[in-house]
Every structure is written in structure tokens, then in C-alpha cells.
Amino acid sequence: MRDPLALITTFFIVACDPGGSGGSGTDDDGTPSTTDPDTSSTGTPGDTSGTGGGDDDTDPGTTSEGSGGEDTGILCEDLDQLDPRRVLIETRPAVLEAIDLAEVLAAISTNAGLDPDPLATHDALFDTYRVAAMGELDGAHCDDEQVDGVPSLNGFPLLCPRSEGAFAAFDGALDGWLAIAMVNRIDMAPVDGSHCGEQRIVFANPSMVGRAFIIIEAQIPNPAPGCGVAACGPVASLWAELDAVDDPLERRSRLRAAFIDGDPDLQAAGFGPFMSADNLTFGTGQIRTNNFVTGPWTLRQYELVPHAVGSQTVARPVPVPVSASPHDTLWNDLMASPVGSQCRQAMLDALPGLLGDDPATLGWSIPEACRSSESVEFQDFYEEHLASGSGSFVAAIETELDALAPGSGLDAFDVARRAQFAGSCIGCHEHSADVSLGGGLVAPPSLGFVHVTEELTEPCGGGGDCFAISPALSDVFLPRRMEALQQALSEACTDGCAASAPAPRPGFALPPVGTSVAELHARERAATGGGMTLGGRPVGAGH
């Protein structure tokens, strides 16, 4: 069987002038994996229908030709036949059972030129749930920042300490993690191709009291941003080829190579292993935790930075505010906040992202100064805080609605509910389930704080069972993400622009050891791009 990635690589080497890849996108990715848009991009979406248009007799292995007649190696026929459970999300236990968190954390360091110490990276992540006086390591702790004596992050309160800190000192805690999903988020790629979206691995720890999850969200740099989304074709094709692969061992082998070890054909096309600290630092992707060891449920976000420990340089997580989630008190103009006025104006500016008629495309990008320290159960009830204000912000939202969407029937409280669903982590994961969003939209349900569960399996086609996914994923998000994957494949099929490029140099996106927190956040702000994603959401909209 012909290897499409090898064919893609051949085309990349012969078909493109490397000097034409001077894109204006940001380094490595652009914005963190949970954050997406802000400003306008110059890219235009490709044809989502594909260009092959073949009938049922067409060999699905048929490839397209580039502008010079070369075989691009990208499969362009029957794109509408792809199975989302095979090309967008892998949750088969038979595939995932040998994907080990310790191995992934080691690869994240090694692939970025750092010294691998997976236990230290794991423990440092959960040490952030402890106060400094009880911490196990010399990294970040939840009381490092305080406002009026209250533990805080980004100026907003942070639950501190929490029981999850026990993971940092519990022998064997690293061994208890189970991979439950590998996820293709090419839909998060900006339409201008400034990066190629995200590739994620979700881990759960069923061995502990309560529930705990780690989501590693690597943002994939475009090796030839001047070529736009077409240069992301090898990543899209990697997943599309899995549609025809039933053998769980072969599926695992292909995904392991791309995510952990480095796939030779992807590397020849300019793509290093997805799991790299370069793809998980300020200005690129992120790591998130979703935990309920003790109540309330909380979701937090981190970036990786290099940290010197003796003669070694290891990956160390730094807590950051959660993307696209304004703190709930900002909706109430009667509650004093040094950033209140500017954040309410930012919400008005971002309002267009919440006015669509498809829940999968709702989203907004909020400035870092407005983002909450964490997303917590029994918090982020935006509608209630809006109703508790003076009424001025309600009036401002409705004035903006009259200008942007006259006759839509939406009001300010619909906007608040849409923001809770599309922006707040806890909204999408639980609070907004089955809530009316106005305009005839209803927020789709999760599986109770998660969208992939370690507690249930379900049939998913091709034989065998999969870890279950939420109705929101299966019925709303995956169909829209499939359109984005088809668009990426279509652009790669029809656009002859590509580039030969070496795989990224390990460590290319990492800040120097000792970079100040202020400088790190400046890197993040500088990397935040704008425009729309292939998935139809604003860049930087998160989730």
C-alpha cells in the first residue's frame, strides 16, 4: 500500500520555493491551545467539499496533483465518507492502553531538548495545588500571588490549597494515569495557516479518590506558514489515513510515532513529534487539569517552561489564567475591579463571536487581564452577575446587539448564557448543559463535567468498544470539526504551495531559563493572533 505521507513529503520537497513561506503568523503556533482568535486574518477558507468528487467505485487511495503535476500524496476522494470516531478522536482502549503518561512527559522534555524527568514534571504540576510552606518542590504554588491576603492568580481568587496536591507526594501517582483519548484538533488552525491547530492527549486517573484528568494540548507549528493551511496537509492526511486502519496495533503505532517518537515522513515535511514542550509553552499550546478529588470541581491551565535543577534543565509547569473565560464578577458593573471597565468593553468588542446559529462555532477571545484564575463549579454564572449589576452593561450589550444582529431576538442575558457555554470551561463541561442560548439554540450536554469518560465504554464502529464521548462531542462538535478536516485536506489537494522544511529545532519555542513571569506573559500576548479558525470560531476562543 502506498504511503501517503511519503508522497506528501516528496511533493513538499520538489514543488515549492522555500522563500515563499514568509507568513505573518506567529512563531510555532500563535495562540495557546485554548485560546483562539482576536484580530482579523488574511486567509480565506478553502473548499470544504473536496476536489475529487469521485463516485463509489473510486479508489479512496486516489491522490491529487499539485500545480506542477506532481502527486501530492493527499487523498482527495470520498472525504465525506470519513468516520469522525476514526479520524478526529481515538478512544479505543485497545489502541490507548500502552500510551503511558510517564513516557509522554519524558518525550515532551526530550523532544524539546530538555532533560527528561517525568516524575518531577508530574509532581510539580500538582504541587501547584499546595501552599508554598507545604510544597514538595521549588516551583509554583497556589499562594504565590495574593490579593488582600487571599490566594489569587491574575488578580482573581484561587481555591488554595486543594487535595489534588497529594498527587505530588503520593508514591505511584504517576503510574495511575490512563490515556482515554487522542484528539485531532486541526479545526483550531487559523484559516491563514499561521499554525496547524492542536493535537491532544487526555489522561484520567481512576486509581485515586474522586476523579482527575490531565489534558495535554499541543499546538502544532506550520513549517511553511506562507503556504497557509495547505502546508498542514501531512497532519490532516495522517488522521485521514486512519479511517481505513482497523488493526488497533497499527493505529497505535502510527499515532505513537506522530505524537511521541516522531514520524519520519512527518519530520521530512517539517513536523516534529507533537508532544514537545515547544508546543506547550507561552505562545503555543498548554496543559489543563480537570479535577474533583474533593469538591468543588475545578479546571486549571498551565504552560511549560525550562527550569534549572542542578546540572539539568527540566520542564516545569507555570499556572496561567484559563483561556476565554472572563471572571464571573466582571459581568456585574457594581463590583469594583481594576480591570472591570476595560474587560466589559472587551466583551462588547468580542460579541460577534457569540451571535452565530451553530453551538459549535460560538466563541470569543478575551484579553488575558480579564481571564479567571480557574473555572470552578458553583462559579461562572454570568447571567446572575449580569442581572445583579446597575443595568448599564445590560443596556450596552443590547445596543451592540441592535447594531450587529437586528431582529435576532437575542437579549443581553442570552449573550451571557452563550458566553458561559462557549467561553467558560465549567459552562461547556457542566453548567450550560441543555440550557437555552436564545435564537432557538440549546447547549448540548456533556457527560457530567467531562466530554470523554473513563467510566463507560460504548460501541464505536470497526469492532470493539471505545471510551464513551458526550452528546455534545458526537452530535455537535465532531460534525463541525469534520468539515474543518475536510477543508484542510481540500486546500492541500488544490493548493500547489508547499515547502521542504526540516523538523523544528528542539527548544526553538521555549523561553530562556529564568525568564520573568512578566516576560512570559508578554510572549503570550505577542503570539495571540486573530481572525477565524477552520472550525469557524474566533482564534483564541479556547476549548
Coordinates of C-alpha atoms in Angstrom, one line a residue:
M1 CA 0.0 0.0 0.0
R2 CA 1.3 3.4 -0.9
D3 CA 2.4 5.6 2.0
P4 CA 0.6 8.9 1.5
L5 CA 2.8 10.8 4.0
A6 CA 5.9 9.8 2.0
L7 CA 4.2 11.1 -1.1
I8 CA 3.3 14.3 0.6
T9 CA 6.9 14.7 1.6
T10 CA 8.1 14.1 -1.9
F11 CA 5.8 16.8 -3.1
F12 CA 6.9 19.2 -0.4
I13 CA 10.5 18.9 -1.5
V14 CA 10.0 19.4 -5.2
A15 CA 7.0 21.7 -5.5
C16 CA 7.7 24.8 -3.5
D17 CA 10.0 27.8 -3.3
P18 CA 11.0 27.9 0.4
G19 CA 11.5 31.6 0.0
G20 CA 7.7 31.9 -0.4
S21 CA 6.9 30.9 3.1
G22 CA 7.3 34.2 4.9
G23 CA 3.9 34.1 6.6
S24 CA 2.8 36.7 9.1
G25 CA 1.6 34.1 11.6
T26 CA 3.2 33.8 15.0
D27 CA 6.1 31.6 15.9
D28 CA 5.3 27.9 16.4
D29 CA 1.6 28.4 16.8
G30 CA 0.3 31.7 17.5
T31 CA -2.0 31.4 20.5
P32 CA -2.4 28.9 23.2
S33 CA -4.5 25.9 22.5
T34 CA -7.4 27.0 24.5
T35 CA -7.3 30.5 23.2
D36 CA -8.0 31.1 19.6
P37 CA -8.9 34.5 18.0
D38 CA -8.6 38.2 18.3
T39 CA -7.8 40.1 15.2
S40 CA -8.5 39.6 11.5
S41 CA -6.6 37.2 9.3
T42 CA -6.0 37.5 5.6
G43 CA -6.5 33.8 4.9
T44 CA -9.6 32.5 3.2
P45 CA -11.3 29.2 3.9
G46 CA -10.8 26.5 1.3
D47 CA -13.4 24.5 -0.5
T48 CA -14.8 22.1 2.2
S49 CA -16.3 19.8 -0.4
G50 CA -13.1 18.3 -1.6
T51 CA -12.0 18.3 -5.2
G52 CA -12.1 14.6 -6.1
G53 CA -15.9 14.2 -6.3
G54 CA -15.4 10.6 -7.1
D55 CA -18.2 8.0 -7.2
D56 CA -18.4 4.9 -5.1
D57 CA -16.1 3.0 -7.4
T58 CA -13.3 5.5 -6.9
D59 CA -10.3 4.1 -5.1
P60 CA -10.2 6.0 -1.8
G61 CA -6.4 6.0 -2.2
T62 CA -6.5 8.2 -5.3
T63 CA -4.4 11.3 -4.8
S64 CA -4.4 14.8 -6.3
E65 CA -1.8 16.6 -8.4
G66 CA 0.0 19.8 -7.4
S67 CA 0.3 22.8 -9.6
G68 CA 3.2 21.3 -11.4
G69 CA 1.5 17.9 -12.0
E70 CA 3.3 16.2 -9.1
D71 CA 1.4 13.7 -7.0
T72 CA 0.7 15.5 -3.7
G73 CA 0.0 12.1 -1.9
I74 CA -3.0 13.6 -0.2
L75 CA -6.2 11.6 -0.5
C76 CA -8.8 13.8 -2.1
E77 CA -11.7 11.4 -2.9
D78 CA -14.7 10.5 -0.8
L79 CA -13.8 12.9 2.0
D80 CA -17.5 12.9 3.0
Q81 CA -17.1 9.2 3.9
L82 CA -14.6 9.7 6.7
D83 CA -15.7 8.4 10.2
P84 CA -15.2 11.1 12.9
R85 CA -14.6 8.4 15.5
R86 CA -11.6 7.2 13.5
V87 CA -10.1 10.5 12.1
L88 CA -10.9 13.1 14.8
I89 CA -10.8 11.3 18.1
E90 CA -9.3 8.0 19.2
T91 CA -10.8 6.5 22.3
R92 CA -10.4 2.7 21.8
P93 CA -8.8 1.2 24.9
A94 CA -7.1 -1.4 22.7
V95 CA -5.2 1.5 21.0
L96 CA -4.6 3.6 24.0
E97 CA -3.6 1.1 26.7
A98 CA 0.1 1.3 26.0
I99 CA 0.2 5.2 25.9
D100 CA 1.8 5.9 29.2
L101 CA 1.9 9.4 30.9
A102 CA 5.4 8.9 32.1
E103 CA 6.6 8.2 28.6
V104 CA 4.6 11.2 27.2
L105 CA 6.1 13.5 29.8
A106 CA 9.6 12.3 29.1
A107 CA 9.0 12.8 25.4
I108 CA 7.7 16.3 26.0
S109 CA 11.1 17.1 27.5
T110 CA 13.3 15.1 25.2
N111 CA 11.7 16.4 22.0
A112 CA 12.3 20.0 23.2
G113 CA 16.0 19.4 24.1
L114 CA 15.3 19.3 27.9
D115 CA 16.4 16.6 30.4
P116 CA 13.5 14.1 30.9
D117 CA 12.3 13.8 34.5
P118 CA 8.6 12.8 34.1
L119 CA 8.1 12.3 37.8
A120 CA 9.3 15.8 38.6
T121 CA 7.2 17.4 35.9
H122 CA 4.1 15.5 37.1
D123 CA 4.7 16.3 40.8
A124 CA 5.4 20.0 40.0
L125 CA 2.1 20.2 38.2
F126 CA 0.2 19.0 41.3
D127 CA 2.4 20.8 43.7
T128 CA 0.7 24.0 42.4
Y129 CA -2.3 22.9 44.4
R130 CA -0.3 23.3 47.6
V131 CA 0.8 26.4 49.6
A132 CA 4.5 27.1 49.4
A133 CA 5.0 26.2 53.1
M134 CA 3.7 22.6 52.3
G135 CA 5.2 22.3 48.8
E136 CA 7.3 19.4 47.8
L137 CA 9.3 21.3 45.0
D138 CA 10.7 24.8 44.4
G139 CA 8.2 25.6 41.6
A140 CA 4.9 27.5 41.6
H141 CA 2.4 27.2 44.5
C142 CA -1.2 28.4 44.8
D143 CA -0.4 31.1 47.3
D144 CA 2.5 32.7 45.4
E145 CA 0.2 35.6 44.4
Q146 CA -2.2 37.1 46.9
V147 CA -4.7 39.9 46.8
D148 CA -5.7 41.3 50.3
G149 CA -4.3 38.1 51.8
V150 CA -6.4 35.8 49.5
P151 CA -4.5 33.3 47.2
S152 CA -5.0 34.6 43.7
L153 CA -3.9 34.2 40.1
N154 CA -4.2 37.1 37.6
G155 CA -5.9 39.1 40.3
F156 CA -8.8 36.7 40.9
P157 CA -9.3 34.3 43.8
L158 CA -7.9 30.8 43.6
L159 CA -9.0 27.9 45.7
C160 CA -5.9 27.1 47.8
P161 CA -4.8 24.6 49.0
R162 CA -6.6 21.7 47.5
S163 CA -6.5 17.9 48.0
E164 CA -5.0 17.4 44.5
G165 CA -1.7 18.5 46.0
A166 CA -1.4 14.9 47.4
F167 CA -0.6 13.7 43.8
A168 CA 2.7 15.5 44.2
A169 CA 3.8 13.3 47.1
F170 CA 1.9 10.1 46.6
D171 CA 4.2 7.2 45.6
G172 CA 3.0 5.6 42.4
A173 CA 0.7 8.5 41.5
L174 CA 2.4 8.9 38.1
D175 CA 1.7 5.2 37.3
G176 CA -2.1 5.5 37.9
W177 CA -2.8 7.6 34.8
L178 CA -4.7 6.1 31.9
A179 CA -4.9 7.5 28.4
I180 CA -8.5 7.8 27.3
A181 CA -8.3 9.9 24.2
M182 CA -6.0 11.2 21.4
V183 CA -7.7 14.1 19.7
N184 CA -7.2 15.7 16.3
R185 CA -8.0 19.5 16.7
I186 CA -6.9 20.7 13.3
D187 CA -10.1 22.7 13.4
M188 CA -8.3 25.1 15.7
A189 CA -5.9 26.1 12.9
P190 CA -6.4 29.7 11.8
V191 CA -7.7 30.0 8.2
D192 CA -4.4 31.8 7.3
G193 CA -2.5 28.7 8.4
S194 CA -0.3 30.5 10.9
H195 CA -0.3 27.2 12.8
C196 CA -1.8 23.8 12.3
G197 CA -4.2 23.6 15.2
E198 CA -3.7 21.3 18.2
Q199 CA -3.1 17.6 18.9
R200 CA -4.2 16.4 22.3
I201 CA -4.0 13.5 24.7
V202 CA -6.4 13.1 27.6
F203 CA -5.4 11.2 30.7
A204 CA -7.6 10.1 33.6
N205 CA -6.6 8.7 37.0
P206 CA -9.2 6.1 38.1
S207 CA -6.9 4.8 40.9
M208 CA -7.4 7.8 43.2
V209 CA -10.4 9.0 45.3
G210 CA -12.5 11.3 43.2
R211 CA -11.7 12.0 39.6
A212 CA -8.7 13.7 38.0
F213 CA -7.8 14.5 34.4
I214 CA -4.7 15.9 32.6
I215 CA -5.3 17.2 29.1
I216 CA -2.1 17.9 27.1
E217 CA -2.9 20.3 24.3
A218 CA 0.0 20.7 21.8
Q219 CA -0.2 23.5 19.3
I220 CA 1.4 22.4 16.0
P221 CA 3.6 24.9 14.2
N222 CA 3.2 25.3 10.5
P223 CA 6.6 24.5 8.8
A224 CA 5.7 26.8 5.9
P225 CA 3.1 29.4 7.1
G226 CA 3.4 31.3 3.9
C227 CA 1.8 28.3 2.2
G228 CA -1.2 28.6 4.5
V229 CA -3.4 25.7 5.6
A230 CA -2.2 23.6 2.6
A231 CA 1.1 23.1 4.5
C232 CA -0.8 21.4 7.3
G233 CA -1.8 18.7 4.8
P234 CA 0.5 16.0 6.2
V235 CA -1.1 16.3 9.7
A236 CA -4.6 16.1 8.2
S237 CA -3.6 13.2 6.0
L238 CA -2.1 11.3 8.9
W239 CA -5.5 11.1 10.5
A240 CA -7.5 10.7 7.3
E241 CA -5.4 7.6 6.5
L242 CA -6.5 6.1 9.9
D243 CA -10.1 5.8 8.5
A244 CA -9.0 2.7 6.7
V245 CA -7.0 1.1 9.5
D246 CA -8.8 -1.4 11.7
D247 CA -5.9 -3.1 13.5
P248 CA -5.6 -1.4 16.9
L249 CA -1.8 -2.2 17.0
E250 CA -1.3 -0.4 13.7
R251 CA -3.4 2.5 14.8
R252 CA -1.4 2.8 18.0
S253 CA 1.9 2.5 16.1
R254 CA 1.0 5.4 13.7
L255 CA -0.3 7.6 16.5
R256 CA 2.6 6.9 18.8
A257 CA 5.1 7.8 16.0
A258 CA 3.3 11.1 15.3
F259 CA 2.7 12.1 18.9
I260 CA 5.7 10.7 20.8
D261 CA 8.6 9.3 18.8
G262 CA 8.5 11.4 15.6
D263 CA 7.1 10.0 12.3
P264 CA 9.9 10.0 9.7
D265 CA 7.6 11.2 6.9
L266 CA 6.0 14.0 9.0
Q267 CA 9.5 15.0 10.1
A268 CA 10.6 15.2 6.5
A269 CA 7.7 17.5 5.9
G270 CA 8.8 19.8 8.8
F271 CA 6.7 18.4 11.6
G272 CA 8.4 17.2 14.8
P273 CA 6.7 14.9 17.4
F274 CA 3.6 16.6 18.6
M275 CA 4.4 16.0 22.3
S276 CA 7.1 18.6 22.9
A277 CA 7.5 21.4 25.4
D278 CA 7.9 23.7 22.4
N279 CA 4.2 23.1 21.6
L280 CA 3.1 23.6 25.3
T281 CA 4.7 26.9 26.3
F282 CA 3.8 30.5 26.4
G283 CA 2.6 31.5 22.9
T284 CA 1.8 27.9 21.8
G285 CA -0.3 25.2 23.5
Q286 CA -1.0 24.4 27.1
I287 CA -1.7 21.7 29.7
R288 CA -5.0 21.7 31.5
T289 CA -6.3 19.8 34.6
N290 CA -9.9 18.9 35.3
N291 CA -10.2 17.6 38.8
F292 CA -12.7 16.6 41.5
V293 CA -10.6 14.8 44.1
T294 CA -12.6 16.9 46.6
G295 CA -15.2 19.5 45.8
P296 CA -15.8 21.7 44.1
W297 CA -14.8 20.6 40.6
T298 CA -12.1 22.9 39.1
L299 CA -10.4 23.3 35.8
R300 CA -6.9 25.0 35.6
Q301 CA -4.4 25.8 32.9
Y302 CA -0.6 25.7 32.7
E303 CA 2.3 26.4 30.4
L304 CA 5.7 24.6 30.4
V305 CA 9.0 26.5 30.8
P306 CA 12.6 25.2 31.2
H307 CA 13.7 25.1 34.8
A308 CA 17.3 24.5 36.1
V309 CA 17.7 21.8 38.7
G310 CA 21.3 21.4 39.5
S311 CA 23.1 20.5 36.2
Q312 CA 19.8 19.6 34.5
T313 CA 17.2 21.6 32.7
V314 CA 13.7 20.2 33.1
A315 CA 10.1 21.1 32.1
R316 CA 8.3 22.9 34.8
P317 CA 4.6 23.9 34.7
V318 CA 3.5 27.5 35.4
P319 CA -0.1 28.2 36.3
V320 CA -1.9 30.7 34.0
P321 CA -5.4 32.0 33.8
V322 CA -7.9 29.9 31.8
S323 CA -8.4 31.0 28.2
A324 CA -11.5 32.7 27.0
S325 CA -13.1 32.7 30.5
P326 CA -13.7 36.1 32.0
H327 CA -14.1 36.0 35.7
D328 CA -17.8 36.0 36.6
T329 CA -17.7 39.2 38.7
L330 CA -16.7 41.2 35.7
W331 CA -20.3 40.9 34.4
N332 CA -21.5 43.0 37.4
D333 CA -20.6 46.6 36.9
L334 CA -21.3 47.3 40.6
M335 CA -18.5 45.1 41.8
A336 CA -15.2 47.0 42.0
S337 CA -12.4 45.7 39.8
P338 CA -9.3 47.4 38.5
V339 CA -9.9 45.8 35.1
G340 CA -13.7 45.9 35.2
S341 CA -14.3 48.7 32.7
Q342 CA -11.7 47.5 30.2
C343 CA -13.0 43.9 30.3
R344 CA -16.6 44.8 29.8
Q345 CA -15.5 46.8 26.7
A346 CA -13.5 43.8 25.6
M347 CA -16.6 41.6 25.9
L348 CA -18.6 44.1 23.8
D349 CA -15.8 44.0 21.2
A350 CA -15.8 40.2 21.1
L351 CA -19.6 39.9 20.9
P352 CA -19.8 39.0 17.2
G353 CA -18.3 35.6 18.0
L354 CA -21.3 34.7 20.1
L355 CA -24.0 35.6 17.6
G356 CA -23.9 32.5 15.3
D357 CA -26.6 29.9 14.9
D358 CA -24.4 26.8 15.5
P359 CA -23.3 26.0 19.0
A360 CA -20.1 24.5 17.6
T361 CA -18.9 27.9 16.2
L362 CA -19.8 30.1 19.2
G363 CA -16.7 31.6 20.9
W364 CA -14.8 34.7 21.8
S365 CA -11.3 35.7 22.6
I366 CA -10.9 37.7 25.8
P367 CA -7.7 39.7 26.9
E368 CA -5.5 37.9 29.4
A369 CA -6.2 40.6 32.0
C370 CA -9.9 39.5 32.1
R371 CA -9.3 35.8 32.4
S372 CA -10.2 33.9 35.5
S373 CA -7.7 32.1 37.7
E374 CA -9.6 28.9 37.3
S375 CA -13.0 27.7 36.2
V376 CA -14.9 26.3 39.2
E377 CA -18.2 24.6 39.9
F378 CA -20.7 26.9 41.5
Q379 CA -18.9 29.8 39.8
D380 CA -19.0 31.4 36.3
F381 CA -22.8 32.0 36.4
Y382 CA -22.5 35.0 34.1
E383 CA -26.3 35.6 33.8
E384 CA -26.7 36.0 37.5
H385 CA -23.9 38.5 37.8
L386 CA -25.2 40.5 34.9
A387 CA -28.6 40.7 36.5
S388 CA -27.1 41.9 39.7
G389 CA -25.5 45.0 38.1
S390 CA -26.8 48.5 37.6
G391 CA -28.3 47.7 34.2
S392 CA -25.8 49.8 32.3
F393 CA -23.9 46.8 31.0
V394 CA -27.2 45.1 30.0
A395 CA -28.1 48.2 28.0
A396 CA -24.6 48.4 26.4
I397 CA -24.9 44.7 25.3
E398 CA -28.3 45.3 23.8
T399 CA -27.2 48.4 22.0
E400 CA -24.5 46.4 20.4
L401 CA -26.9 43.6 19.6
D402 CA -29.2 46.1 17.8
A403 CA -26.2 47.1 15.7
L404 CA -24.8 43.7 15.0
A405 CA -27.8 41.5 14.8
P406 CA -31.0 43.5 14.4
G407 CA -34.1 41.3 14.6
S408 CA -32.2 38.4 16.0
G409 CA -34.4 38.3 19.1
L410 CA -31.3 37.9 21.3
D411 CA -31.0 39.9 24.5
A412 CA -28.2 40.5 26.9
F413 CA -29.0 37.5 29.1
D414 CA -28.8 35.2 26.0
V415 CA -25.4 36.7 25.4
A416 CA -24.3 35.9 29.0
R417 CA -25.6 32.3 28.7
R418 CA -23.8 31.9 25.3
A419 CA -20.6 33.2 26.9
Q420 CA -20.9 30.8 29.7
F421 CA -21.3 27.9 27.3
A422 CA -18.7 28.9 24.7
G423 CA -16.1 30.7 26.9
S424 CA -16.3 29.3 30.5
C425 CA -14.7 25.9 30.9
I426 CA -17.2 24.8 33.6
G427 CA -20.0 26.1 31.4
C428 CA -19.1 23.8 28.4
H429 CA -18.3 21.0 30.8
E430 CA -21.4 21.1 33.0
H431 CA -23.3 24.3 33.8
S432 CA -24.7 25.0 30.4
A433 CA -25.9 21.5 29.6
D434 CA -29.4 21.8 27.9
V435 CA -29.6 25.5 28.7
S436 CA -31.4 27.8 26.2
L437 CA -28.9 30.0 24.4
G438 CA -31.5 32.1 22.6
G439 CA -32.3 32.2 19.0
G440 CA -33.5 28.6 19.1
L441 CA -30.2 27.2 20.2
V442 CA -29.8 24.9 23.2
A443 CA -26.4 24.0 24.7
P444 CA -25.6 20.3 24.1
P445 CA -24.9 18.2 27.2
S446 CA -21.6 16.8 28.5
L447 CA -21.1 13.5 30.3
G448 CA -21.1 15.3 33.7
F449 CA -18.1 17.6 33.8
V450 CA -16.3 15.6 31.1
H451 CA -16.6 15.1 27.3
V452 CA -14.7 11.8 27.3
T453 CA -15.2 9.4 30.3
E454 CA -13.0 6.8 31.7
E455 CA -16.1 5.2 33.5
L456 CA -18.0 4.0 30.4
T457 CA -17.4 2.4 27.1
E458 CA -19.6 2.3 24.0
P459 CA -19.6 0.7 20.5
C460 CA -17.9 3.0 18.1
G461 CA -17.7 1.1 14.8
G462 CA -15.0 -1.1 13.3
G463 CA -15.3 -3.6 16.1
G464 CA -14.5 -3.2 19.8
D465 CA -15.6 -0.5 22.2
C466 CA -14.4 3.0 22.9
F467 CA -14.4 5.2 25.9
A468 CA -17.7 7.0 25.7
I469 CA -17.9 10.6 24.5
S470 CA -20.5 13.2 25.3
P471 CA -23.6 14.1 23.1
A472 CA -22.0 17.5 22.7
L473 CA -19.0 15.9 21.0
S474 CA -20.8 13.3 18.9
D475 CA -23.7 15.4 17.8
V476 CA -22.4 19.0 17.7
F477 CA -18.6 19.4 17.8
L478 CA -17.4 16.5 15.8
P479 CA -19.5 17.2 12.7
R480 CA -18.2 20.7 12.6
R481 CA -14.6 19.5 13.2
M482 CA -15.1 17.1 10.3
E483 CA -15.8 20.0 8.0
A484 CA -12.6 21.6 9.1
L485 CA -10.6 18.4 8.5
Q486 CA -12.2 18.1 5.0
Q487 CA -11.3 21.8 4.4
A488 CA -7.7 21.2 5.4
L489 CA -7.4 18.2 3.1
S490 CA -9.1 20.1 0.3
E491 CA -6.7 23.0 0.5
A492 CA -3.8 20.6 0.5
C493 CA -5.3 18.9 -2.6
T494 CA -5.9 22.0 -4.6
D495 CA -3.0 24.3 -3.5
G496 CA 0.4 23.6 -5.1
C497 CA 2.2 25.7 -2.5
A498 CA 4.3 23.7 -0.1
A499 CA 7.8 23.8 1.2
S500 CA 10.6 21.5 2.1
A501 CA 11.5 22.2 5.7
P502 CA 13.5 20.5 8.4
A503 CA 11.7 19.4 11.5
P504 CA 11.8 22.2 14.2
R505 CA 15.0 22.5 16.2
P506 CA 14.3 21.2 19.7
G507 CA 13.7 24.1 22.1
F508 CA 13.0 26.6 19.3
A509 CA 9.9 28.0 21.0
L510 CA 11.0 27.8 24.7
P511 CA 11.9 30.9 26.6
P512 CA 15.3 31.1 28.2
V513 CA 15.7 29.6 31.7
G514 CA 14.8 32.3 34.3
T515 CA 12.6 34.4 32.0
S516 CA 10.4 36.6 34.3
V517 CA 6.7 36.0 34.6
A518 CA 6.0 39.4 33.1
E519 CA 8.1 38.5 30.0
L520 CA 6.4 35.1 29.7
H521 CA 3.0 36.7 29.6
A522 CA 4.3 39.3 27.1
R523 CA 5.3 36.4 24.9
E524 CA 1.8 35.0 25.2
R525 CA 0.2 38.3 24.3
A526 CA 2.5 38.8 21.3
A527 CA 1.7 35.4 20.0
T528 CA -2.1 35.8 20.1
G529 CA -3.3 36.2 16.6
G530 CA -6.7 37.0 15.2
G531 CA -9.2 36.0 12.6
M532 CA -11.2 32.8 12.4
T533 CA -10.3 29.1 12.7
L534 CA -11.1 26.3 10.2
G535 CA -13.7 25.3 12.8
G536 CA -15.5 28.6 12.4
R537 CA -14.6 30.1 15.8
P538 CA -12.5 33.1 16.6
V539 CA -8.8 32.4 17.0
G540 CA -8.2 32.2 20.8
A541 CA -11.7 31.1 21.7
G542 CA -10.4 28.1 23.6
H543 CA -11.8 24.6 24.2

